Backbone atoms as SQL, in Angstrom:
CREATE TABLE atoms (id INTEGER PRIMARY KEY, chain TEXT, resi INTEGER, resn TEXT, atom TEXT, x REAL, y REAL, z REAL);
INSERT INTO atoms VALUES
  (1, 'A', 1, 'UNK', 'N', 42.685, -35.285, 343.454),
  (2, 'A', 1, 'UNK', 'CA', 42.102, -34.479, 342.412),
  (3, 'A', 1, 'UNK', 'C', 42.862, -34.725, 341.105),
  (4, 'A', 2, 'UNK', 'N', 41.887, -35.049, 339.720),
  (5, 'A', 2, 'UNK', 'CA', 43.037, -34.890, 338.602),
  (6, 'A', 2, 'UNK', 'C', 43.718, -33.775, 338.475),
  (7, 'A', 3, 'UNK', 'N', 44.454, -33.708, 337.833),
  (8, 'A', 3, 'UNK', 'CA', 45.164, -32.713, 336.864),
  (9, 'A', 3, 'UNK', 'C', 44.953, -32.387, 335.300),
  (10, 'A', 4, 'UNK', 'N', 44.388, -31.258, 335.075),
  (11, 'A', 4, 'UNK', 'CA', 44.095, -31.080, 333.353),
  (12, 'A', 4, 'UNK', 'C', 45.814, -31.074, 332.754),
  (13, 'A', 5, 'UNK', 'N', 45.745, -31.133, 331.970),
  (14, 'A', 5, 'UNK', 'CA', 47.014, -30.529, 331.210),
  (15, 'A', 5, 'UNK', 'C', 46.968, -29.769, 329.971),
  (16, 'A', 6, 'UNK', 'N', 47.172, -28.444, 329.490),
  (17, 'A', 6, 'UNK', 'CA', 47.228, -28.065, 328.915),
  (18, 'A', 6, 'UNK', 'C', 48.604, -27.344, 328.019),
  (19, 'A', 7, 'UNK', 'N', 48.697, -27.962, 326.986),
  (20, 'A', 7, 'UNK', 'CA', 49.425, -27.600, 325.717),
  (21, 'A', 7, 'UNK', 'C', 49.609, -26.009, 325.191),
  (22, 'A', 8, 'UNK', 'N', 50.736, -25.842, 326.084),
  (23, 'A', 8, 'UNK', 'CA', 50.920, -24.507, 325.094),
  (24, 'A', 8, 'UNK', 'C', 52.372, -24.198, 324.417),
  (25, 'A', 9, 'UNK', 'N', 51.639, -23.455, 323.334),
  (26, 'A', 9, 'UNK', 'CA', 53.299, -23.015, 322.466),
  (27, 'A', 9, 'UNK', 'C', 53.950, -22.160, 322.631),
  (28, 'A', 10, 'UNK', 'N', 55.397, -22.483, 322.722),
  (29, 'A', 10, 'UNK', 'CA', 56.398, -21.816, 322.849),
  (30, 'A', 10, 'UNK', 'C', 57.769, -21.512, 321.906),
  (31, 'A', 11, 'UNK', 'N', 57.303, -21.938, 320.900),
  (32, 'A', 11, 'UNK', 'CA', 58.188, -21.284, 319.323),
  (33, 'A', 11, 'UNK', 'C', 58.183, -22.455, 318.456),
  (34, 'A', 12, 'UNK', 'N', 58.823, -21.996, 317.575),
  (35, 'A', 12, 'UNK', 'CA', 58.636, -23.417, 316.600),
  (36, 'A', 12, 'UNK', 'C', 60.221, -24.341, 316.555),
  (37, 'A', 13, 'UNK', 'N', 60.514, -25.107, 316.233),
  (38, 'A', 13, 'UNK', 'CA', 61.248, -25.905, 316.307),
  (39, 'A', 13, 'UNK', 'C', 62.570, -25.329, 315.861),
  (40, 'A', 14, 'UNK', 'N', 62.064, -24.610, 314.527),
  (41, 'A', 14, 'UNK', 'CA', 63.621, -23.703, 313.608),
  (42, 'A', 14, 'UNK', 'C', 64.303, -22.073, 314.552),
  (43, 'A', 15, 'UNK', 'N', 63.227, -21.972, 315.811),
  (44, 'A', 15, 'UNK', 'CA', 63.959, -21.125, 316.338),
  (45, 'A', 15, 'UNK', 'C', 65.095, -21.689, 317.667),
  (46, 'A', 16, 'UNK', 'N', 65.182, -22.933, 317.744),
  (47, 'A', 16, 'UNK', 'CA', 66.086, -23.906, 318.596),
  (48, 'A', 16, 'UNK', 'C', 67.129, -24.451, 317.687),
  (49, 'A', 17, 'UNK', 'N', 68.351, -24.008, 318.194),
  (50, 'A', 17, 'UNK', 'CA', 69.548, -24.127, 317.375),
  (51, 'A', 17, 'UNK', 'C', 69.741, -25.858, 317.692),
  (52, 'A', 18, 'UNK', 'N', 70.157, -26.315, 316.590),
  (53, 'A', 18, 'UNK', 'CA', 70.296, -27.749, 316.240),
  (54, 'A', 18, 'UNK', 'C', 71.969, -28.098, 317.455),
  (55, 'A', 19, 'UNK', 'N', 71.459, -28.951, 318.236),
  (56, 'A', 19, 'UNK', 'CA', 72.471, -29.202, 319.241),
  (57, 'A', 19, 'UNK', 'C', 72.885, -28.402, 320.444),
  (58, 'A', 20, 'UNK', 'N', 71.418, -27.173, 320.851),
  (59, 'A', 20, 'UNK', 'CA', 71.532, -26.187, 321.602),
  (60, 'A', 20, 'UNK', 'C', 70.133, -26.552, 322.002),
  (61, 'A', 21, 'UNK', 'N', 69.440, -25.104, 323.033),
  (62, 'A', 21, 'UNK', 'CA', 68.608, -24.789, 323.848),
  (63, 'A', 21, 'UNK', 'C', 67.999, -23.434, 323.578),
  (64, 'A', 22, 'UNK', 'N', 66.585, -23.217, 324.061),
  (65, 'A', 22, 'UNK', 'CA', 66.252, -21.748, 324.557),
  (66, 'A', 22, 'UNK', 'C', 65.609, -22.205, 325.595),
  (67, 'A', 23, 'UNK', 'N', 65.822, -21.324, 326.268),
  (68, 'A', 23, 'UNK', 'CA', 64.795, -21.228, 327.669),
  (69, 'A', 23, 'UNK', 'C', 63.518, -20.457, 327.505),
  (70, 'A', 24, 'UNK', 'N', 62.669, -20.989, 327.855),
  (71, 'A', 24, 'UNK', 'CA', 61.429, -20.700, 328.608),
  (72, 'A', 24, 'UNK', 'C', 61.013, -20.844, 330.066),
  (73, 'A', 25, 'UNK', 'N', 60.950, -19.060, 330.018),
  (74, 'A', 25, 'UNK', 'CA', 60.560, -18.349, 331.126),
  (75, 'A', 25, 'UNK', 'C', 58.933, -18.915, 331.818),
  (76, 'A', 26, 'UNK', 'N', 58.771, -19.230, 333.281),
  (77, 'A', 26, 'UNK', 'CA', 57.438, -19.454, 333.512),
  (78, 'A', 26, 'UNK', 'C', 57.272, -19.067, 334.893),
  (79, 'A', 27, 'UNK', 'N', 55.981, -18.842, 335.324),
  (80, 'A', 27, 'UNK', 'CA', 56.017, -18.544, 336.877),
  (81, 'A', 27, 'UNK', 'C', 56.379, -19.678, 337.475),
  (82, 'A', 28, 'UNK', 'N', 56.714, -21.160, 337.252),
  (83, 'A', 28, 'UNK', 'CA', 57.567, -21.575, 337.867),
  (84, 'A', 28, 'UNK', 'C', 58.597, -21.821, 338.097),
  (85, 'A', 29, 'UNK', 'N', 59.509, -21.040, 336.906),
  (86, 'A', 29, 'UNK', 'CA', 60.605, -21.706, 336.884),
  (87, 'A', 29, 'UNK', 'C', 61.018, -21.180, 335.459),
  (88, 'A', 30, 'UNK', 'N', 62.434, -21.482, 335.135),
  (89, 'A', 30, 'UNK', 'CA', 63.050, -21.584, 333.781),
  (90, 'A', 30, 'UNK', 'C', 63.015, -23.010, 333.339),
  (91, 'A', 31, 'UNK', 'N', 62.801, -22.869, 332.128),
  (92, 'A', 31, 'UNK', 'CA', 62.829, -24.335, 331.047),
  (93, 'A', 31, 'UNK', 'C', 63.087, -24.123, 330.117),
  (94, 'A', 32, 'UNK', 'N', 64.671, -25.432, 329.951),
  (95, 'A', 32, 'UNK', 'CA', 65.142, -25.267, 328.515),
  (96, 'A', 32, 'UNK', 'C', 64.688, -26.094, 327.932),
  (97, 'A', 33, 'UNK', 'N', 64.492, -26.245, 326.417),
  (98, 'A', 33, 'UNK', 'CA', 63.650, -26.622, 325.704),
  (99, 'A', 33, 'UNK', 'C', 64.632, -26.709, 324.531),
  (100, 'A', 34, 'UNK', 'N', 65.650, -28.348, 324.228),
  (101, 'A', 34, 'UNK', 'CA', 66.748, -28.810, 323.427),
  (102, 'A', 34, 'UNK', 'C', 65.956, -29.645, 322.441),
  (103, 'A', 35, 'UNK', 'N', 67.002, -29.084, 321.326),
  (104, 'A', 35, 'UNK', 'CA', 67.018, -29.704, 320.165),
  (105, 'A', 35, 'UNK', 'C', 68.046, -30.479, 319.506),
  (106, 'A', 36, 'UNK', 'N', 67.859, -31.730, 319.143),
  (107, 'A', 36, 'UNK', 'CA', 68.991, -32.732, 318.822),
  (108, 'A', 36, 'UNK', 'C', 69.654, -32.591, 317.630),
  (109, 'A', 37, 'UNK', 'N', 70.873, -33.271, 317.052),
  (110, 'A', 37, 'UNK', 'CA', 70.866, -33.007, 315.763),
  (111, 'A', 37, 'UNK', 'C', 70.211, -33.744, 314.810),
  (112, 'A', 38, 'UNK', 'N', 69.176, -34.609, 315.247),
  (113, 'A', 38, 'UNK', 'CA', 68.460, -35.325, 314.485),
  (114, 'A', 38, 'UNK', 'C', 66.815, -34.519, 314.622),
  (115, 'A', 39, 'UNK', 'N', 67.126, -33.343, 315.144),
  (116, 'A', 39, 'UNK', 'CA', 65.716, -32.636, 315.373),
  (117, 'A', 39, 'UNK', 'C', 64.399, -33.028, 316.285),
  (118, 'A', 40, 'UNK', 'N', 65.086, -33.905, 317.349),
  (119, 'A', 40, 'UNK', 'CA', 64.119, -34.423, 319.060),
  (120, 'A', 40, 'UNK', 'C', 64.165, -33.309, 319.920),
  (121, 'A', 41, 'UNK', 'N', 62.922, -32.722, 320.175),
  (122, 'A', 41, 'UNK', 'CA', 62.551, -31.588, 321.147),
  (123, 'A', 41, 'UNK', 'C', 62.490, -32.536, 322.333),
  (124, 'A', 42, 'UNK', 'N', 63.030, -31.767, 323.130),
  (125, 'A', 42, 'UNK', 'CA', 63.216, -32.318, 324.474),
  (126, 'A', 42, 'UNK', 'C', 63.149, -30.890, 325.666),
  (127, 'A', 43, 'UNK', 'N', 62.300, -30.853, 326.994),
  (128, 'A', 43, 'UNK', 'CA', 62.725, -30.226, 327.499),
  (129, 'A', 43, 'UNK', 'C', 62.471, -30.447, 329.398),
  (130, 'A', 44, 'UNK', 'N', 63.207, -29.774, 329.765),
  (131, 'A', 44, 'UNK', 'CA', 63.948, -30.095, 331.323),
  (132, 'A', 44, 'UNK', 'C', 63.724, -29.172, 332.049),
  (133, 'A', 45, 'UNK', 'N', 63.558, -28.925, 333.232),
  (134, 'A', 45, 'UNK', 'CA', 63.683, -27.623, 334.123),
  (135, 'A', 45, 'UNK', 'C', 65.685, -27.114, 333.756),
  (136, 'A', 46, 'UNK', 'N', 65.855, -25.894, 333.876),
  (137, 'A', 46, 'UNK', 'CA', 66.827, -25.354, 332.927),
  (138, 'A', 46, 'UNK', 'C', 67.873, -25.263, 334.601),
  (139, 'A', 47, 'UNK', 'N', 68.023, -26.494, 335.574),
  (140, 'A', 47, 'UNK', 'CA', 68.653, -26.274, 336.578),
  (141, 'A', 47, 'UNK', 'C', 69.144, -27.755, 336.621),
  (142, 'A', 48, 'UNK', 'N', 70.389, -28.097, 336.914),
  (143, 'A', 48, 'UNK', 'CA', 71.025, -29.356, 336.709),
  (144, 'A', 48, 'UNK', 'C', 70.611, -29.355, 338.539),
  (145, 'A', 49, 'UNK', 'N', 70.512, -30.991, 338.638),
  (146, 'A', 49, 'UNK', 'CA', 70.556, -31.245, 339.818),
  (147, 'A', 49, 'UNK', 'C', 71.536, -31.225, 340.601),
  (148, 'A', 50, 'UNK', 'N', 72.669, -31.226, 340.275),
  (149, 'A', 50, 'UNK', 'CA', 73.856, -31.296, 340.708),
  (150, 'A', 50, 'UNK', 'C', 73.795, -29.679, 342.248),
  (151, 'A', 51, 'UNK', 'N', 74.422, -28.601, 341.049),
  (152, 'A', 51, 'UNK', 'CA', 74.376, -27.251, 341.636),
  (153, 'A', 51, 'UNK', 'C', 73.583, -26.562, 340.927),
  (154, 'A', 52, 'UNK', 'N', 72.367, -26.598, 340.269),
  (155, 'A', 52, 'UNK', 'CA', 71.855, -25.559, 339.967),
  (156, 'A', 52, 'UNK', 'C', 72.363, -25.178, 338.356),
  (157, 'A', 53, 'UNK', 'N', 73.177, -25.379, 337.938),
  (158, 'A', 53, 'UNK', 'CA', 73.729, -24.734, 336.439),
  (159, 'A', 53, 'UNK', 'C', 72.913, -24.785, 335.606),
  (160, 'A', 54, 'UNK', 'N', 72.566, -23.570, 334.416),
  (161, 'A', 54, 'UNK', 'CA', 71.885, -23.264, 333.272),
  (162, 'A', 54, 'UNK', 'C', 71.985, -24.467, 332.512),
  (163, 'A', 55, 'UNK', 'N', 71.363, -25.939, 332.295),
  (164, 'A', 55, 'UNK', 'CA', 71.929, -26.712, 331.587),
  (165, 'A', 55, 'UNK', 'C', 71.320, -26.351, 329.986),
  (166, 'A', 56, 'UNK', 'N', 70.524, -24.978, 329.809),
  (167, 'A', 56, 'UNK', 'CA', 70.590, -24.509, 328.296),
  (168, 'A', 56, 'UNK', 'C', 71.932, -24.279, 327.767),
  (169, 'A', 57, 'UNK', 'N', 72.774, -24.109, 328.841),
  (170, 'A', 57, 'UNK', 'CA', 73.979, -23.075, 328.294),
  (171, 'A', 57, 'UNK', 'C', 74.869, -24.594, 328.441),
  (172, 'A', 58, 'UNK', 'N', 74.738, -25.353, 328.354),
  (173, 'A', 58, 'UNK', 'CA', 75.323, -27.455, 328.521),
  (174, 'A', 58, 'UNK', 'C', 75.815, -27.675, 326.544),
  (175, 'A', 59, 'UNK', 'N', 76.435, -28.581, 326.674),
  (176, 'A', 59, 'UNK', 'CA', 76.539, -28.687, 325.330),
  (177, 'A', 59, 'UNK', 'C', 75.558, -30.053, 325.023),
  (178, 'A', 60, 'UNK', 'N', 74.869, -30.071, 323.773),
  (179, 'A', 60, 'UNK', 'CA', 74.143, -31.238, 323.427),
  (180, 'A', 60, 'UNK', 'C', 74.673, -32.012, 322.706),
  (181, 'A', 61, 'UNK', 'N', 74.873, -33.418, 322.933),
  (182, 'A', 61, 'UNK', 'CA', 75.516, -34.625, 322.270),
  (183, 'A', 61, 'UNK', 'C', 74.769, -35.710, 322.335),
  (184, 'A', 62, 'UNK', 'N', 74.129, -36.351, 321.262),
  (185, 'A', 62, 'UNK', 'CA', 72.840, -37.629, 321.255),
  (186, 'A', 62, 'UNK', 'C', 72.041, -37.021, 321.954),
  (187, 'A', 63, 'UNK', 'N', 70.903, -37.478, 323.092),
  (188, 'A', 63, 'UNK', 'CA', 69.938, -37.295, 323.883),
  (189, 'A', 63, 'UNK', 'C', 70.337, -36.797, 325.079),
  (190, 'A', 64, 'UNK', 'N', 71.551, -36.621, 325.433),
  (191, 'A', 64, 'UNK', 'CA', 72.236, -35.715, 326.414),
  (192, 'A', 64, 'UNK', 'C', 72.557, -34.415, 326.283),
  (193, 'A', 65, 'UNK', 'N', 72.614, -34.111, 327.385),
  (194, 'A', 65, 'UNK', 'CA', 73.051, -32.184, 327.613),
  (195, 'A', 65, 'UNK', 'C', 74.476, -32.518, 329.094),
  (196, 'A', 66, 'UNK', 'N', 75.250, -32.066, 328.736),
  (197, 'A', 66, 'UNK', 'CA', 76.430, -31.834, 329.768),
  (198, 'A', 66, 'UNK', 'C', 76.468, -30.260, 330.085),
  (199, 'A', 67, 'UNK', 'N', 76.241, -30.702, 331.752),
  (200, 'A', 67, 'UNK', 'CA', 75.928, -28.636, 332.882),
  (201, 'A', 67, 'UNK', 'C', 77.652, -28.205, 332.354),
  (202, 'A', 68, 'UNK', 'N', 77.294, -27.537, 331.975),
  (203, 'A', 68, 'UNK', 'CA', 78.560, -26.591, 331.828),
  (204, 'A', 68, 'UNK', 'C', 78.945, -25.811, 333.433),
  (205, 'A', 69, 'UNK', 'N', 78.802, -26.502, 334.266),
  (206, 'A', 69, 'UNK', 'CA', 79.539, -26.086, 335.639),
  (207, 'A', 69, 'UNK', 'C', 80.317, -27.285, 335.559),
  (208, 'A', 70, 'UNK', 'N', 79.793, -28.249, 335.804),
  (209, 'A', 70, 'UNK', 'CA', 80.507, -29.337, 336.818),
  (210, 'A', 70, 'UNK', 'C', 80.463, -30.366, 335.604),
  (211, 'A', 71, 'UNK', 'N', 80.073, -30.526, 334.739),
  (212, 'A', 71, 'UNK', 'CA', 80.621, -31.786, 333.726),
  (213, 'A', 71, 'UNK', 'C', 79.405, -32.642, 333.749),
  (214, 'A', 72, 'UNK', 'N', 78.029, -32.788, 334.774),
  (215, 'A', 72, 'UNK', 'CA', 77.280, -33.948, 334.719),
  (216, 'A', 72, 'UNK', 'C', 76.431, -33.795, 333.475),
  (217, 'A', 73, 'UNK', 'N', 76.243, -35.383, 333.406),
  (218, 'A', 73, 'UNK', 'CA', 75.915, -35.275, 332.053),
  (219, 'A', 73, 'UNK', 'C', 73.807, -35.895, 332.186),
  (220, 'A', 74, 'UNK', 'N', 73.201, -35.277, 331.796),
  (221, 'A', 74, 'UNK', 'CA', 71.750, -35.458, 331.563),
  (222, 'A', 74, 'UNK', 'C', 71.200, -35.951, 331.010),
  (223, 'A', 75, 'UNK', 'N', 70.519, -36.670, 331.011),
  (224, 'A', 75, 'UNK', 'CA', 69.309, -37.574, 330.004),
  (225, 'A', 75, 'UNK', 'C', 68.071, -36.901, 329.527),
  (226, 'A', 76, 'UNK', 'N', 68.323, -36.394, 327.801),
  (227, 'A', 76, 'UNK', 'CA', 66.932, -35.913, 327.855),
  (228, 'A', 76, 'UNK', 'C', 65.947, -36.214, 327.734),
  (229, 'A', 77, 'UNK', 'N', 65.634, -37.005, 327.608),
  (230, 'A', 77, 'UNK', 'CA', 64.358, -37.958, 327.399),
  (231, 'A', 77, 'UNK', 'C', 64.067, -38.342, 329.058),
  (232, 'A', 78, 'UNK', 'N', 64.657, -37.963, 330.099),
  (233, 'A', 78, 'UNK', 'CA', 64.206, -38.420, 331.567),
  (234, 'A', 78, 'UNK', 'C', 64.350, -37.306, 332.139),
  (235, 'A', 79, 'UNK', 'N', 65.542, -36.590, 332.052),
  (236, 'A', 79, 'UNK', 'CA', 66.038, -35.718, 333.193),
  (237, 'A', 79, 'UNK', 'C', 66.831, -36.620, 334.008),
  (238, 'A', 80, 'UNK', 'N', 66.794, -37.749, 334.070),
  (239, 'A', 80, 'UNK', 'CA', 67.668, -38.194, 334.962),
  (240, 'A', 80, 'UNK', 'C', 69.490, -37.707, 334.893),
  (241, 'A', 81, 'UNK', 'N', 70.397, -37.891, 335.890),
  (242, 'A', 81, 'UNK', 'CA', 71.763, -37.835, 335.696),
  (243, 'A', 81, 'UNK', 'C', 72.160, -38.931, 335.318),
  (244, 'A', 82, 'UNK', 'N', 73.362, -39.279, 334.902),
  (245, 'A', 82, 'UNK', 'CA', 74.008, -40.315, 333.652),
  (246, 'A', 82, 'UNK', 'C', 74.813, -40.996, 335.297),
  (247, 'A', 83, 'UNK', 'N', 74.933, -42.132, 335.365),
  (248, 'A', 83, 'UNK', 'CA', 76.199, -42.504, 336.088),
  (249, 'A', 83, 'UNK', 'C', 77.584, -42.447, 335.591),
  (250, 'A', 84, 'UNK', 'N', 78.193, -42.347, 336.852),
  (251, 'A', 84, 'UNK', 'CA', 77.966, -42.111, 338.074),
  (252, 'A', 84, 'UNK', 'C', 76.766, -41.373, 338.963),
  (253, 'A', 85, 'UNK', 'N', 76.702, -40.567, 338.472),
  (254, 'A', 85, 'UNK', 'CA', 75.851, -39.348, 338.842),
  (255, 'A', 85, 'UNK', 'C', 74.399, -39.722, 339.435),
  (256, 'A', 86, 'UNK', 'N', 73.810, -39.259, 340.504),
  (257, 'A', 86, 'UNK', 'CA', 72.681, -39.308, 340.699),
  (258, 'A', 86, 'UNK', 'C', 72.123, -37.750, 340.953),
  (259, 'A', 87, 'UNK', 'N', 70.889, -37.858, 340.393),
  (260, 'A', 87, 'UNK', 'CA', 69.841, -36.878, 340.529),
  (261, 'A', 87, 'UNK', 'C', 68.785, -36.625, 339.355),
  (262, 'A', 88, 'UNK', 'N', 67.885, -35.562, 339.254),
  (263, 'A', 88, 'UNK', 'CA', 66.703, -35.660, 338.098),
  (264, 'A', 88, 'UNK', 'C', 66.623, -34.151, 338.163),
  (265, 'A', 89, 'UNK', 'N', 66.666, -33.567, 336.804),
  (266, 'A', 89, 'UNK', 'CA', 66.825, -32.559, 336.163),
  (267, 'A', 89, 'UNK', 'C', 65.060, -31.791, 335.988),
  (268, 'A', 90, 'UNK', 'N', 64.031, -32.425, 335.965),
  (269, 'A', 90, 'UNK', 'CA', 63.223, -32.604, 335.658),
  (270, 'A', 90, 'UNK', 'C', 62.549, -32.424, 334.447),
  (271, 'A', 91, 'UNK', 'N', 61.960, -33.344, 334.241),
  (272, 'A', 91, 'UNK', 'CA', 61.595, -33.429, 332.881),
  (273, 'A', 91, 'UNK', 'C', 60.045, -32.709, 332.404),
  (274, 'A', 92, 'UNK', 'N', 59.621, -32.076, 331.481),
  (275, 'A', 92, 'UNK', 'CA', 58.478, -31.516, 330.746),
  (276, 'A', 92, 'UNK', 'C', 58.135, -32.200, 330.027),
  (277, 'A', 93, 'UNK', 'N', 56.669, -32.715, 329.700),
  (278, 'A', 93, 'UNK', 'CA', 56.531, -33.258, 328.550),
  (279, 'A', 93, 'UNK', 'C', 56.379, -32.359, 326.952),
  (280, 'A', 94, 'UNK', 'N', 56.778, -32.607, 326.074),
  (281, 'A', 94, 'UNK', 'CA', 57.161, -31.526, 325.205),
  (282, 'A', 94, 'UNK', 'C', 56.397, -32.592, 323.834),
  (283, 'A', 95, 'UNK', 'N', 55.843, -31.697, 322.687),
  (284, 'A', 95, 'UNK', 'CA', 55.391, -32.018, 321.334),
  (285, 'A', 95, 'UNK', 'C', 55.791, -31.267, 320.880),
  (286, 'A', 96, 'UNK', 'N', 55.610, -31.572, 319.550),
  (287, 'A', 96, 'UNK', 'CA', 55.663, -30.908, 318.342),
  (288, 'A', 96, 'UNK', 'C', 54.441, -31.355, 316.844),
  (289, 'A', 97, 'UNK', 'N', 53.627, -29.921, 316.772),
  (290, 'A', 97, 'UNK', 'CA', 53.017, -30.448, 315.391),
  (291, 'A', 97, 'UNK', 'C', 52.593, -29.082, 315.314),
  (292, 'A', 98, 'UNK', 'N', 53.004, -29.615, 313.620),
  (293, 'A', 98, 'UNK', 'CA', 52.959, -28.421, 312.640),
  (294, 'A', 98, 'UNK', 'C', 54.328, -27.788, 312.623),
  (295, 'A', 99, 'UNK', 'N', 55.184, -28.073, 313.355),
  (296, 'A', 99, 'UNK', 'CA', 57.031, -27.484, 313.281),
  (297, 'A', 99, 'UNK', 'C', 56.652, -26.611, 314.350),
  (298, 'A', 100, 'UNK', 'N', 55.701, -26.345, 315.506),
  (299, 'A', 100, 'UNK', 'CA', 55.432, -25.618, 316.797),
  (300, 'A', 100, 'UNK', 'C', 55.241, -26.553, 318.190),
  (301, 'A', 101, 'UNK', 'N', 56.541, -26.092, 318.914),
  (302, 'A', 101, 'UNK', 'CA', 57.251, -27.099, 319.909),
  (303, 'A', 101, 'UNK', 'C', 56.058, -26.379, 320.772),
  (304, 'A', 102, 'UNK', 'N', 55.121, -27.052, 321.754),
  (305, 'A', 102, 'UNK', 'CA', 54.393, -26.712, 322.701),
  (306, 'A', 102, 'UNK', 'C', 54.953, -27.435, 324.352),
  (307, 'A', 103, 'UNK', 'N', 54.819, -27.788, 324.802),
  (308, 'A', 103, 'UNK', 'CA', 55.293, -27.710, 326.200),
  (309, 'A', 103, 'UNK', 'C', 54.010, -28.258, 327.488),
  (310, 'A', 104, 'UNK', 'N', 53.492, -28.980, 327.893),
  (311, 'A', 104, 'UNK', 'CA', 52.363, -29.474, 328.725),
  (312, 'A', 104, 'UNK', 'C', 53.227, -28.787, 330.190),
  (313, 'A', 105, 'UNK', 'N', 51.614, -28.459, 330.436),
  (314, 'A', 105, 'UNK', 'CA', 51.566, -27.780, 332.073),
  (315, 'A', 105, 'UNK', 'C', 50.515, -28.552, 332.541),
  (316, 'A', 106, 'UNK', 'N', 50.743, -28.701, 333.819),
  (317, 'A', 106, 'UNK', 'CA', 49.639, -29.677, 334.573),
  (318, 'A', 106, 'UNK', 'C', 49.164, -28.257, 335.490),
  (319, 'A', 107, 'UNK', 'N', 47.592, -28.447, 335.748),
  (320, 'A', 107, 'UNK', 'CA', 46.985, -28.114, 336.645),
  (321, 'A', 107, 'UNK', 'C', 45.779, -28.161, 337.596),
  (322, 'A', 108, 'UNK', 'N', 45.504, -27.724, 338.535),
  (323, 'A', 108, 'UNK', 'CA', 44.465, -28.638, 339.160),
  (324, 'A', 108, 'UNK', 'C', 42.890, -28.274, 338.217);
């Protein structure tokens, strides 16, 4: 069966602190939703693969987020973990237009 996907918004870009996160709450899950210091919305399921850690609460450096538990470091543009490291953070596909970061949900 396809999947529709639908685009919805979840704040605008100036309410995501430059080199930080907010989370968005969903019935599936938490998702943080990072902003670079070059202003790239990026967002991830808000659980490092590792153990689970808030990686909103991670510090952001280039296209990475480091879990503030355990040190692994994330790819935001994949979700993948950085090597050493293996695992996948999971990734959202995320836009922006008009300065309003929206967020794609797949459904049947």
């Amino acid at each position: 069966m396809d999947q529709m996907i639908t685009w919805t918004p979840v704040g605008r870009v100036e309410d995501i602190p430059v080199q930080g996160a907010r989370v968005v709450r969903t019935a599936l899950g938490d998702l943080a939703v990072f902003r670079t210091v070059t202003d790239e919305i990026f967002a991830l399921e808000d659980r490092c693969p590792h153990k689970g850690g808030p990686l909103s609460q991670g510090i952001v450096h280039g296209k990475r987020v480091t879990c503030p538990l355990h040190n692994w470091v994330i790819d935001l543009a994949t979700g993948e973990a950085v090597a050493p490291d293996h695992g996948c953070a999971g990734h959202i596909p995320v836009r922006v237009r008009d300065g309003v970061v929206e967020i794609a949900f797949r459904h049947a």
